Coordinates of N, CA, C and O in Angstrom, one line a residue:
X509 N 10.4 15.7 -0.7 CA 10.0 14.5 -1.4 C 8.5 14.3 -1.2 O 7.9 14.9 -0.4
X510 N 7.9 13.0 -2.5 CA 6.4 12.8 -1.7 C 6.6 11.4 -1.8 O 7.3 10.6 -2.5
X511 N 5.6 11.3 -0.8 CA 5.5 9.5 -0.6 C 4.2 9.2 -1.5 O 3.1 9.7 -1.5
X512 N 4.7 8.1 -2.2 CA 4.0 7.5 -3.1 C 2.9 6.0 -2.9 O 3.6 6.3 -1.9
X513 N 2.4 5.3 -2.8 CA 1.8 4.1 -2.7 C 0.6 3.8 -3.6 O 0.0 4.7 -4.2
X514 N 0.3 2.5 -3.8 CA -0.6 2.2 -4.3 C -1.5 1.3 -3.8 O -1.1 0.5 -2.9
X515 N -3.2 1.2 -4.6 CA -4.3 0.5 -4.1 C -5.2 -0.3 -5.3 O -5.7 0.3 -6.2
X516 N -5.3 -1.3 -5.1 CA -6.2 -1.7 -6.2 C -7.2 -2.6 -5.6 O -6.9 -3.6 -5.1
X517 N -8.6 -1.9 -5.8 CA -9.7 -2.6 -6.0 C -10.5 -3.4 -6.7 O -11.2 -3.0 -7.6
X518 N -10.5 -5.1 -6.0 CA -11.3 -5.6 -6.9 C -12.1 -5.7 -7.6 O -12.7 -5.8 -6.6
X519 N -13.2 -5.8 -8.9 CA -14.6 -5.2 -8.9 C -14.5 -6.2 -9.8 O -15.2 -5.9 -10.7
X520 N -13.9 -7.3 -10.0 CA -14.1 -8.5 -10.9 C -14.7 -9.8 -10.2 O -14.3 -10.9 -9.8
X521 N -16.3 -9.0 -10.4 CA -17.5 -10.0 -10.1 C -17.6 -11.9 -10.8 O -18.4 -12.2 -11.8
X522 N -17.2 -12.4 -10.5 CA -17.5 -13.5 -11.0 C -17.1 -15.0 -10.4 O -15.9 -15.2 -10.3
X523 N -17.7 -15.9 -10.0 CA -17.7 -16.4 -9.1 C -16.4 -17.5 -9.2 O -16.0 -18.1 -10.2
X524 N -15.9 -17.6 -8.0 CA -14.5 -18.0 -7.6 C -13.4 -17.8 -8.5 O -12.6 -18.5 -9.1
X525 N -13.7 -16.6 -8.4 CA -12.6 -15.4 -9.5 C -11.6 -14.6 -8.1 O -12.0 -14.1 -7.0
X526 N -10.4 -14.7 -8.4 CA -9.5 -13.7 -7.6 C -8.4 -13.3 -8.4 O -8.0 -14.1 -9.3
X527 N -7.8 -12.0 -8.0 CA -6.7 -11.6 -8.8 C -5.4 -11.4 -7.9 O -5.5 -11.4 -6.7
X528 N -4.3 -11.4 -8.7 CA -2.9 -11.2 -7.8 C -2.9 -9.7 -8.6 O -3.7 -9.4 -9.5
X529 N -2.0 -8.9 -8.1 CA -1.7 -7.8 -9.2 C 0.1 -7.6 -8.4 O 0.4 -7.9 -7.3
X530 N 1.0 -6.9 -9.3 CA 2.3 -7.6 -8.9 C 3.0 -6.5 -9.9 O 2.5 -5.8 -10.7
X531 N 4.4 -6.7 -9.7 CA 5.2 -5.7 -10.6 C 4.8 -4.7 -10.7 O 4.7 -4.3 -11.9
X532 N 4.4 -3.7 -9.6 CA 3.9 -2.5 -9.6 C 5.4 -1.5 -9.7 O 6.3 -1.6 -8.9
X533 N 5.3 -0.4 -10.8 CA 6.3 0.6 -11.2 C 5.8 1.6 -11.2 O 4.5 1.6 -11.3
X534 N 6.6 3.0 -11.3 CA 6.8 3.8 -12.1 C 8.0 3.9 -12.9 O 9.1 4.2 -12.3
X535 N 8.0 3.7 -14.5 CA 9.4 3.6 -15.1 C 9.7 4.6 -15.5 O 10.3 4.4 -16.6
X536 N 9.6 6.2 -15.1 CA 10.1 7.2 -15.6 C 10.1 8.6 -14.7 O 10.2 9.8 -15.1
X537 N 10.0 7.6 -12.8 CA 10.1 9.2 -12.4 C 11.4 9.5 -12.2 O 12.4 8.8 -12.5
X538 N 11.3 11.3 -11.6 CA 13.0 11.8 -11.9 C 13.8 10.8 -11.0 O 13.5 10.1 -10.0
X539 N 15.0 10.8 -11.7 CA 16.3 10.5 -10.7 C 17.1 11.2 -9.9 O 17.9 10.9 -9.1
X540 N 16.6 12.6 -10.6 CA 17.5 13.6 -9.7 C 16.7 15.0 -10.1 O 15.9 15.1 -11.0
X541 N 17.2 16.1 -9.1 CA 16.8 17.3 -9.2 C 17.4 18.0 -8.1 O 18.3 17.4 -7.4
X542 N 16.9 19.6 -8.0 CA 17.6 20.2 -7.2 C 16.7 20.5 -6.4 O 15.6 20.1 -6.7
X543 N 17.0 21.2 -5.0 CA 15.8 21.5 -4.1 C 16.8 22.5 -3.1 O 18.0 22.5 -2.8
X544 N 15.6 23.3 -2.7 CA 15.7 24.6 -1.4 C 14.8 24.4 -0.7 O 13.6 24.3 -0.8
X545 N 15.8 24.1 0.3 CA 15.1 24.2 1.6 C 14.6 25.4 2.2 O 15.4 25.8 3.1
X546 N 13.7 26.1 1.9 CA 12.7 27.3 2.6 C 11.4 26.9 3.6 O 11.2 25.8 4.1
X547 N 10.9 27.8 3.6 CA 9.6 27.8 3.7 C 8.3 27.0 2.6 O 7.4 26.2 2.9
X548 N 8.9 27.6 1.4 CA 8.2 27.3 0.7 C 9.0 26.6 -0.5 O 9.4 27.2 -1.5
X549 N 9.1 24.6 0.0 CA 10.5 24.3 -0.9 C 10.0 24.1 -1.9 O 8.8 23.8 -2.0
X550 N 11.1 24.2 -3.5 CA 11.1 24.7 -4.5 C 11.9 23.2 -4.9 O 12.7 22.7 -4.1
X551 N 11.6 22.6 -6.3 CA 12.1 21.3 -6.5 C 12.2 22.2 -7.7 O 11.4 23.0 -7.9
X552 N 13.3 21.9 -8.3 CA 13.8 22.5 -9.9 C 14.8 21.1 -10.7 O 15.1 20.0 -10.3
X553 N 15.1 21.7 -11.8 CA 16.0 20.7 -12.7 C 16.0 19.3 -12.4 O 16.9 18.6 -12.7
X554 N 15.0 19.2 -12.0 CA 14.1 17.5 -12.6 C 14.5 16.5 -13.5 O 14.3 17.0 -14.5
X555 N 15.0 15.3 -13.8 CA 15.6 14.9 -14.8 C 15.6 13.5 -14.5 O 15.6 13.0 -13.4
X556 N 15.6 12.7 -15.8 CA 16.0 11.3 -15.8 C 16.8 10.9 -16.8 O 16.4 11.1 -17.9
X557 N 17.9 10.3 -16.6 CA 18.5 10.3 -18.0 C 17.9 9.2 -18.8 O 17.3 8.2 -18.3
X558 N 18.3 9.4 -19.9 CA 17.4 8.6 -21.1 C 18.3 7.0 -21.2 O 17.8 5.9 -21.5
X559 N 19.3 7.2 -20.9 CA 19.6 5.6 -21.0 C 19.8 4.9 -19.3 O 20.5 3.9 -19.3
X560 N 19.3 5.3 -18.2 CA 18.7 4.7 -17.4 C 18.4 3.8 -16.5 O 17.8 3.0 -17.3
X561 N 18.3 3.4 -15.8 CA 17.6 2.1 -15.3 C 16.6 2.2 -14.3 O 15.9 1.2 -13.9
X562 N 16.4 3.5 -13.8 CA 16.3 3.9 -12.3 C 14.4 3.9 -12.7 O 13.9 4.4 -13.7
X563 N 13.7 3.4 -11.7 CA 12.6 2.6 -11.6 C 11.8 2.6 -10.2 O 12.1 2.0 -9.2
X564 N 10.9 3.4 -10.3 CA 10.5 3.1 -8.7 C 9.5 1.7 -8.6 O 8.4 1.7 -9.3
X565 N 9.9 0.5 -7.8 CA 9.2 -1.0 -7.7 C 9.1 -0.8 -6.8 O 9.9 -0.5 -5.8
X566 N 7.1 -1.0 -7.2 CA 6.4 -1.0 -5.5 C 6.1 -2.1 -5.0 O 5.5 -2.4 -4.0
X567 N 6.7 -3.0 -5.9 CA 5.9 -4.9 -5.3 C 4.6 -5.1 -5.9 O 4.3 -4.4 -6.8
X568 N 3.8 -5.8 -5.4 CA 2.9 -6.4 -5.6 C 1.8 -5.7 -4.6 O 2.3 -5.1 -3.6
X569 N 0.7 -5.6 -4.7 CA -0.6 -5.9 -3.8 C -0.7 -6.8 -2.6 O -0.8 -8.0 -2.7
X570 N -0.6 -6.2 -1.7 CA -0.8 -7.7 -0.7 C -1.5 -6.9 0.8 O -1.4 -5.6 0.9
X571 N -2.1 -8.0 2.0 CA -2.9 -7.5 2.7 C -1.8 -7.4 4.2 O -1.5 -8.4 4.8
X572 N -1.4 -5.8 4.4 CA -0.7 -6.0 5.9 C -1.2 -6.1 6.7 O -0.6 -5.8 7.8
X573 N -2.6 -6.7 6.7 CA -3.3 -7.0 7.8 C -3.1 -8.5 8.0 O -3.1 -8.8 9.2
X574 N -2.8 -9.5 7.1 CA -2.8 -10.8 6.9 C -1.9 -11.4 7.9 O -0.7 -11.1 7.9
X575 N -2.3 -12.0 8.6 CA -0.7 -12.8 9.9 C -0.4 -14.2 9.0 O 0.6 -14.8 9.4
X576 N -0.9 -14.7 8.0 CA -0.4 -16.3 7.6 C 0.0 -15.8 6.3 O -0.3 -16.6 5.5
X577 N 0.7 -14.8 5.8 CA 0.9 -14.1 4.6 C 2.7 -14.3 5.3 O 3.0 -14.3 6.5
X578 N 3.4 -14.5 4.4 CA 5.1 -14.7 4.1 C 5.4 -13.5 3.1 O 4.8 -13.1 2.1
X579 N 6.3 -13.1 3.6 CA 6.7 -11.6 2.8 C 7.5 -11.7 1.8 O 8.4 -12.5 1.9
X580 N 7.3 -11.1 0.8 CA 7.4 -11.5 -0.8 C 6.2 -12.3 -1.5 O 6.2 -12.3 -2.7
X581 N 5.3 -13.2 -0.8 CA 4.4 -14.0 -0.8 C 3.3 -12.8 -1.8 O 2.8 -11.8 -1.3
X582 N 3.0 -13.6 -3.3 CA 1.9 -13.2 -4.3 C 0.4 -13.5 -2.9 O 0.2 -14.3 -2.0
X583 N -0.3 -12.4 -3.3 CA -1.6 -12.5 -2.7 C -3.0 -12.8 -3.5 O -2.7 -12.2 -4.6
X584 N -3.8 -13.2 -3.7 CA -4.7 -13.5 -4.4 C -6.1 -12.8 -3.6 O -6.4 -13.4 -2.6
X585 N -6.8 -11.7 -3.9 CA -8.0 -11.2 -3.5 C -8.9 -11.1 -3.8 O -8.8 -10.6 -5.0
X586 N -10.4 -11.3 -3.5 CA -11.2 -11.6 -3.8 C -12.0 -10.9 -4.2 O -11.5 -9.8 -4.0
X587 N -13.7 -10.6 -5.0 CA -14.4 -9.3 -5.5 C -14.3 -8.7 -3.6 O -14.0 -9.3 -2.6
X588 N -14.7 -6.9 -4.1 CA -14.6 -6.2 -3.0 C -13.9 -6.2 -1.9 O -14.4 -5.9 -0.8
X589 N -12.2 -6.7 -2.1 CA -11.5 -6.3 -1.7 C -10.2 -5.6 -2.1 O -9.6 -6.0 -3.1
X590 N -9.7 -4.7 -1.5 CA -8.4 -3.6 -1.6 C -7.3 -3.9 -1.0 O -6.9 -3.9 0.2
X591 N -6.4 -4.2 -2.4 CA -5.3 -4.4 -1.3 C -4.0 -3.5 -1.8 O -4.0 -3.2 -3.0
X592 N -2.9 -3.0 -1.0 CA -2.0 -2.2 -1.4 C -0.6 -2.7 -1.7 O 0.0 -3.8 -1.4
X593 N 0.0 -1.2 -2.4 CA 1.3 -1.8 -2.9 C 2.1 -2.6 -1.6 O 1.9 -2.7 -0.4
X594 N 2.9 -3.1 -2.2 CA 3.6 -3.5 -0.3 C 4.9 -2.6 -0.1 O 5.7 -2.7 0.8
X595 N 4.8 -2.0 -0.9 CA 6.3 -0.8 -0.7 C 5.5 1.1 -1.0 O 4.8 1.2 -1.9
X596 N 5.8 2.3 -0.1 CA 5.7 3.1 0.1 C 7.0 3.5 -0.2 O 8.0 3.3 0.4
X597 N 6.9 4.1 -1.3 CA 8.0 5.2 -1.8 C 8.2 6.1 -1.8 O 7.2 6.6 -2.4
X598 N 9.5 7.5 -1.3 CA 9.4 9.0 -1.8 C 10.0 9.1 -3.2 O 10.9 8.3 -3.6
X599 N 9.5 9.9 -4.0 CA 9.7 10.4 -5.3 C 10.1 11.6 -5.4 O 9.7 12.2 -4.4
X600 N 10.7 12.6 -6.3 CA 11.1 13.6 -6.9 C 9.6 14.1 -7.0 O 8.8 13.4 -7.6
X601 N 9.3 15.0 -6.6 CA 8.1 16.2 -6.5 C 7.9 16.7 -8.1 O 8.9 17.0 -8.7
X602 N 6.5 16.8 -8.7 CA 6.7 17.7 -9.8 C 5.5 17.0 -11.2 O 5.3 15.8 -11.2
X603 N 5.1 17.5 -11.8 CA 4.8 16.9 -12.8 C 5.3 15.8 -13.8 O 5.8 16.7 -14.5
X604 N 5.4 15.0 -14.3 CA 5.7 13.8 -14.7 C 6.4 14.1 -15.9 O 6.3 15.3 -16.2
X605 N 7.2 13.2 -16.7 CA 8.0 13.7 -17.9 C 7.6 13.7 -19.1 O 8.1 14.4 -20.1
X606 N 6.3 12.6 -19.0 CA 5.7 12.2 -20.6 C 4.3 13.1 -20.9 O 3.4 13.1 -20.0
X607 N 4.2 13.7 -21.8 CA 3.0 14.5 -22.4 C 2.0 13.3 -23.0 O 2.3 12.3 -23.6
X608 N 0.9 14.0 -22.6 CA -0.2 12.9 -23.4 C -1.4 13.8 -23.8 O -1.6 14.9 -23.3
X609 N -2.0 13.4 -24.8 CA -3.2 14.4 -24.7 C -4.8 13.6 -24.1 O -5.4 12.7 -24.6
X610 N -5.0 14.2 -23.2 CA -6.6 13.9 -22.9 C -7.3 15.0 -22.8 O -7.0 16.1 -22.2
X611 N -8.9 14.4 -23.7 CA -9.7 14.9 -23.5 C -9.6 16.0 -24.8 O -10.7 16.2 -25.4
X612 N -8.4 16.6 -25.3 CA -7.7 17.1 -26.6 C -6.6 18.3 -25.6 O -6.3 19.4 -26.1
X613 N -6.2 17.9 -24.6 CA -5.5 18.3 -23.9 C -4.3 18.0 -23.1 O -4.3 17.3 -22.1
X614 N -3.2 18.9 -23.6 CA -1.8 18.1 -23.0 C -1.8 18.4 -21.7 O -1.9 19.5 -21.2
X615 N -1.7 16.9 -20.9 CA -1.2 16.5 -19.8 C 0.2 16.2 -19.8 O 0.8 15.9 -20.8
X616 N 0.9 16.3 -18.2 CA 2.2 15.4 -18.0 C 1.5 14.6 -17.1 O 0.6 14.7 -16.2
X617 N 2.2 13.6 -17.5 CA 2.2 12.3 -16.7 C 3.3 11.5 -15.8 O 4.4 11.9 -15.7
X618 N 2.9 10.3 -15.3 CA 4.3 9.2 -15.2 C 3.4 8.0 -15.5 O 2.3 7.9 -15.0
X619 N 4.0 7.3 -16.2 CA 3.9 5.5 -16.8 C 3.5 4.8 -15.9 O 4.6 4.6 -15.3
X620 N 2.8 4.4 -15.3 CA 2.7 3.2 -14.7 C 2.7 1.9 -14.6 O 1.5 1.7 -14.5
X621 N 3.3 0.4 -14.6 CA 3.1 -0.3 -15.6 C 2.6 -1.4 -14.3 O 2.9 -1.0 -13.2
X622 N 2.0 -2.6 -14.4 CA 1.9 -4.0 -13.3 C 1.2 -5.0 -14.3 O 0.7 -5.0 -15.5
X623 N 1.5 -6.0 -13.4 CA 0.7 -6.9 -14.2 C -0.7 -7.4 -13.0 O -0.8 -7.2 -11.8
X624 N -1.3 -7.9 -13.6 CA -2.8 -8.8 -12.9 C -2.6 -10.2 -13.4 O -2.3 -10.4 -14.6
X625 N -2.8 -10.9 -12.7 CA -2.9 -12.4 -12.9 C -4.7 -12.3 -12.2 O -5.2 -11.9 -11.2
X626 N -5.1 -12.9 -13.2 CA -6.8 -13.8 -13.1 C -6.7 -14.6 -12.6 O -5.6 -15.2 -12.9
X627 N -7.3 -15.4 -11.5 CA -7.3 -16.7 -10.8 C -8.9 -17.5 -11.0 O -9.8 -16.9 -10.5
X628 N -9.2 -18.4 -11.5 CA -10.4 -19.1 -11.2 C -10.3 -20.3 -10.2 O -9.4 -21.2 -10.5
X629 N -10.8 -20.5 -9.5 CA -10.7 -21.7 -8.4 C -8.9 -22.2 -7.9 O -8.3 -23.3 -7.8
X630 N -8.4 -20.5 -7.8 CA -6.9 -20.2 -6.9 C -5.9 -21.0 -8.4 O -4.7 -21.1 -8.2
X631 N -6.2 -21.4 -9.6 CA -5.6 -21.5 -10.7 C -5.5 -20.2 -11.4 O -6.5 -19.5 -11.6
X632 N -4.0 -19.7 -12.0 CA -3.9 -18.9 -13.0 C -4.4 -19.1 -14.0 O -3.7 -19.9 -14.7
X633 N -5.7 -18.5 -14.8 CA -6.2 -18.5 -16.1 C -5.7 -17.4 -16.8 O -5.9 -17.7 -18.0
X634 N -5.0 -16.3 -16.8 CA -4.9 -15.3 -17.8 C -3.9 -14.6 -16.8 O -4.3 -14.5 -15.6
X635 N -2.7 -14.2 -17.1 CA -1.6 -12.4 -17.1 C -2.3 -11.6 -17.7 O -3.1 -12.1 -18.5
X636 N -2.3 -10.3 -17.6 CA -2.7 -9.1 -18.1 C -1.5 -8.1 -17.6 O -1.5 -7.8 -16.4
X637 N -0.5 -7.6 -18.4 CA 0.1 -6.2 -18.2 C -0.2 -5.6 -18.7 O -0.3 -6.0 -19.9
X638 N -0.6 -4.1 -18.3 CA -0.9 -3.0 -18.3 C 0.3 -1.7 -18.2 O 1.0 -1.5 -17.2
X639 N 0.5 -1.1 -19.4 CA 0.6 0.5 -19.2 C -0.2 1.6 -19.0 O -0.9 2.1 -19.9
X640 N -0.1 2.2 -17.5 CA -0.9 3.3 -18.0 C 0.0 4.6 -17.6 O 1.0 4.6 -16.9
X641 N -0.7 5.5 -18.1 CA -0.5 7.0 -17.8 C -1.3 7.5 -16.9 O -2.5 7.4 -16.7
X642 N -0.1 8.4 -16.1 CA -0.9 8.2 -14.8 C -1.0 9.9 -14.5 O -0.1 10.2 -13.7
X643 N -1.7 10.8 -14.8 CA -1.5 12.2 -14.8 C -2.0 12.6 -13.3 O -3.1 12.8 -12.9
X644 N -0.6 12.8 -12.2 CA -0.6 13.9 -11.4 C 0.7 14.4 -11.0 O 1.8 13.9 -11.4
X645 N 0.6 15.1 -10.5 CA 1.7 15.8 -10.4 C 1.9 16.2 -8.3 O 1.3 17.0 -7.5
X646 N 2.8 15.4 -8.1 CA 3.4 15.2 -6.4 C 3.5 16.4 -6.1 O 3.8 17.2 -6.9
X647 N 3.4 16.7 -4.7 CA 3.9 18.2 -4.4 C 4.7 17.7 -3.3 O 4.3 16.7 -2.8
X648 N 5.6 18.1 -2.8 CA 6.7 17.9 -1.7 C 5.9 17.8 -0.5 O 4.9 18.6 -0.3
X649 N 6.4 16.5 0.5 CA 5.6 17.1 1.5 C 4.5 15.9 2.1 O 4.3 15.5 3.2
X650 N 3.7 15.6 0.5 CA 2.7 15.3 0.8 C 2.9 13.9 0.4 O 3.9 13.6 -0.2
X651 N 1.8 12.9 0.8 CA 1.8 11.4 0.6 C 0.2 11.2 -0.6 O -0.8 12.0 -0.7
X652 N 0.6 10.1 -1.3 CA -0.6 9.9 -2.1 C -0.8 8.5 -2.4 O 0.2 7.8 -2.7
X653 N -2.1 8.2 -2.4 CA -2.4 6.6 -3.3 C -3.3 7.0 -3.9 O -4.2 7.7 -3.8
X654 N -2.6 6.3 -4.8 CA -3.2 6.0 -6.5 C -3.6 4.8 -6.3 O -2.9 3.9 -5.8
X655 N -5.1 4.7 -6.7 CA -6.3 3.7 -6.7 C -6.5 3.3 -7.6 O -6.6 4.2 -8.4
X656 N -6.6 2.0 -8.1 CA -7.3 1.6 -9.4 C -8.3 1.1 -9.0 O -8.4 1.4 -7.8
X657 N -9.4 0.3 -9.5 CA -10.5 -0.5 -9.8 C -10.3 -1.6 -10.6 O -10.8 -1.1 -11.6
X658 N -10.0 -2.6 -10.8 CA -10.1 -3.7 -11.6 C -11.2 -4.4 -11.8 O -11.5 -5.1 -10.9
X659 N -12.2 -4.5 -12.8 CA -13.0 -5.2 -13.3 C -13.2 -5.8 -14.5 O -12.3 -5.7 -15.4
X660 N -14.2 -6.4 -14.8 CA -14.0 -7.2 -16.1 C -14.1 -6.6 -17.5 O -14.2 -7.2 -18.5
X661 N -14.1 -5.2 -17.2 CA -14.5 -4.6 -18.4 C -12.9 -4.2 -18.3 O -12.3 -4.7 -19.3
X662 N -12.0 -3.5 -17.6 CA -10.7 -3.1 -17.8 C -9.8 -3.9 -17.6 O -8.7 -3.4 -17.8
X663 N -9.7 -5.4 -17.1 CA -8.8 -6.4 -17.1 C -7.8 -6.6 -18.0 O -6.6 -6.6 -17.7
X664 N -8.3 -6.8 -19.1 CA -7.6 -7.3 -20.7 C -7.3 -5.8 -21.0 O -8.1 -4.9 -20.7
X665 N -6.2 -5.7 -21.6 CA -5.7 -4.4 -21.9 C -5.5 -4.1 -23.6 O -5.4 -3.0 -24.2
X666 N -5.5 -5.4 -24.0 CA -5.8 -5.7 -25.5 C -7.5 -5.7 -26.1 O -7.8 -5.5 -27.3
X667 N -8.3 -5.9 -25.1 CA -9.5 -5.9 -25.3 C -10.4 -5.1 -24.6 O -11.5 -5.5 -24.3
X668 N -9.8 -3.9 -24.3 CA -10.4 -3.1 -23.2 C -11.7 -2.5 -23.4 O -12.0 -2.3 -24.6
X669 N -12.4 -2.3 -22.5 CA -13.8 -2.3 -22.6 C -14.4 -0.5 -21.9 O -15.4 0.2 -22.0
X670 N -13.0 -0.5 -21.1 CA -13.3 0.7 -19.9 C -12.0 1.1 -19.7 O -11.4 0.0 -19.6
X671 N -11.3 2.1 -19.6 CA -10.0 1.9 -19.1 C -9.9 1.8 -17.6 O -10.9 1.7 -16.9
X672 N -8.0 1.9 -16.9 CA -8.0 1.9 -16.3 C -7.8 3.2 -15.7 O -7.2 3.9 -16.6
X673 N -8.0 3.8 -14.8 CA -7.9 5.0 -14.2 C -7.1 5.2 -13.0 O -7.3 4.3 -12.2
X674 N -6.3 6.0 -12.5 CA -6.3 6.4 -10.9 C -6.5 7.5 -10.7 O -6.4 8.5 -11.3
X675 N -7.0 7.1 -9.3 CA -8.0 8.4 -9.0 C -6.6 8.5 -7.8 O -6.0 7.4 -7.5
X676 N -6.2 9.9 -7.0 CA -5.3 10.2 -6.4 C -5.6 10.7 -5.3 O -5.8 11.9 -5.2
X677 N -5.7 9.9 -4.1 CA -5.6 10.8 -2.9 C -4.4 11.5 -2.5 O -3.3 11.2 -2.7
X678 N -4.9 13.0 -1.5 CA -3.9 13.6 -0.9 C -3.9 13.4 0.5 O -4.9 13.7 1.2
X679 N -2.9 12.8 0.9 CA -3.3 12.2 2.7 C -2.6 13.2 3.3 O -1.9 13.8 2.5
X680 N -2.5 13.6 4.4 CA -1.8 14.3 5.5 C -0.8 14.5 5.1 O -0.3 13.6 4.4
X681 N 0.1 15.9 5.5 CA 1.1 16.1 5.6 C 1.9 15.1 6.6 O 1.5 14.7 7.7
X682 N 3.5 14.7 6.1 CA 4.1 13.5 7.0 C 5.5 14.2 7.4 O 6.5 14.0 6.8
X683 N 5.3 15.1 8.5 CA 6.7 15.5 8.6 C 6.6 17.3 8.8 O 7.4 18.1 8.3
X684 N 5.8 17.5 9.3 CA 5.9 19.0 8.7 C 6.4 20.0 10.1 O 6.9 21.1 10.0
X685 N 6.1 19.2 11.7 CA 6.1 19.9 13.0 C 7.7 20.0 12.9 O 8.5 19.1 12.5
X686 N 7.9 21.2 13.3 CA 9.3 21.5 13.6 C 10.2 21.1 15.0 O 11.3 21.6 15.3
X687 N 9.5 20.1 15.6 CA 10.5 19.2 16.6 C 10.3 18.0 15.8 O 9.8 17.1 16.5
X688 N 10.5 17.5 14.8 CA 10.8 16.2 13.7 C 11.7 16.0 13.2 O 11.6 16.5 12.1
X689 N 12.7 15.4 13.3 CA 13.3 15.2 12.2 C 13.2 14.3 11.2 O 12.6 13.2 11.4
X690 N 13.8 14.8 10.0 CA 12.7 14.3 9.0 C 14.2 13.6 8.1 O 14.1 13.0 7.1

């Protein structure tokens, strides 16, 4: 499997501005597949069925560093700060199910979808849900966060100015010494 997580960075400069961001998904990774255990494991027949429900929900953004934070508790963060999904998930290894073209070139992806809530003086002014497409492809094994950037140019998803992007780190292998069980 890979472990999945997420990060989103403030960059919405404006004064006594903060955002929540919340309902963090993937709505289309696999549900099932096959796998060999080798050396070099092999994930095949990949699949989700089309009528469905199965959803990977990462929660919301919130700071596990926070001690006055209540769990399930929406977070509200300020410019130049990062805060992460609050759920770490493994996923089915593999390239994503949906084709897109970027650039004039077909990619696979997976959907990503969340919402942002705008705050002006700790008041909700504006929801923003966001779909995006999220092109990488997990390799077994390995752990990754997907980063966004949030700013005022990619906020509004009806009025987008910039999109949004994730950029994908590859962190350490989690499990790999053979006195582990995994």
């Amino acid at each position: 499997l890979s472990k999945v997580k997420f990060s989103f960075e403030n960059a919405y400069n404006a004064t006594n501005a903060t955002i929540k961001v919340r309902n963090v998904k993937i709505t289309d990774a696999y549900e099932t597949g096959s796998v060999v255990l080798t050396d070099a494991t092999v994930w095949s027949n990949q699949d989700k069925a089309t009528d469905s429900d199965f959803v990977l929900e990462f929660g919301m953004a919130t700071d596990d560093q926070a001690t006055d934070t209540k769990e399930n508790e929406e977070v509200a963060f300020a410019f130049g700060e990062t805060y992460e999904s609050q759920k770490e998930l493994f996923m089915i290894p593999g390239e994503g199910p949906v084709i897109v073209t970027v650039g004039g070139e077909a990619k696979k992806c997976y959907t990503v979808t969340f919402t942002v809530d705008l705050l002006v003086g700790g008041e909700k002014v504006k929801e923003y849900t966001h779909t995006i497409n999220a092109v990488f492809a997990p390799v077994a094994g390995n752990s990754y966060d997907l980063k966004a950037t949030i700013n005022a140019e990619n906020i509004d998803p009806e009025n987008k100015q910039e999109p949004i992007e994730f950029t994908v780190n590859t962190l350490p292998d989690w499990g790999t010494t053979n006195d582990q069980n995994i």
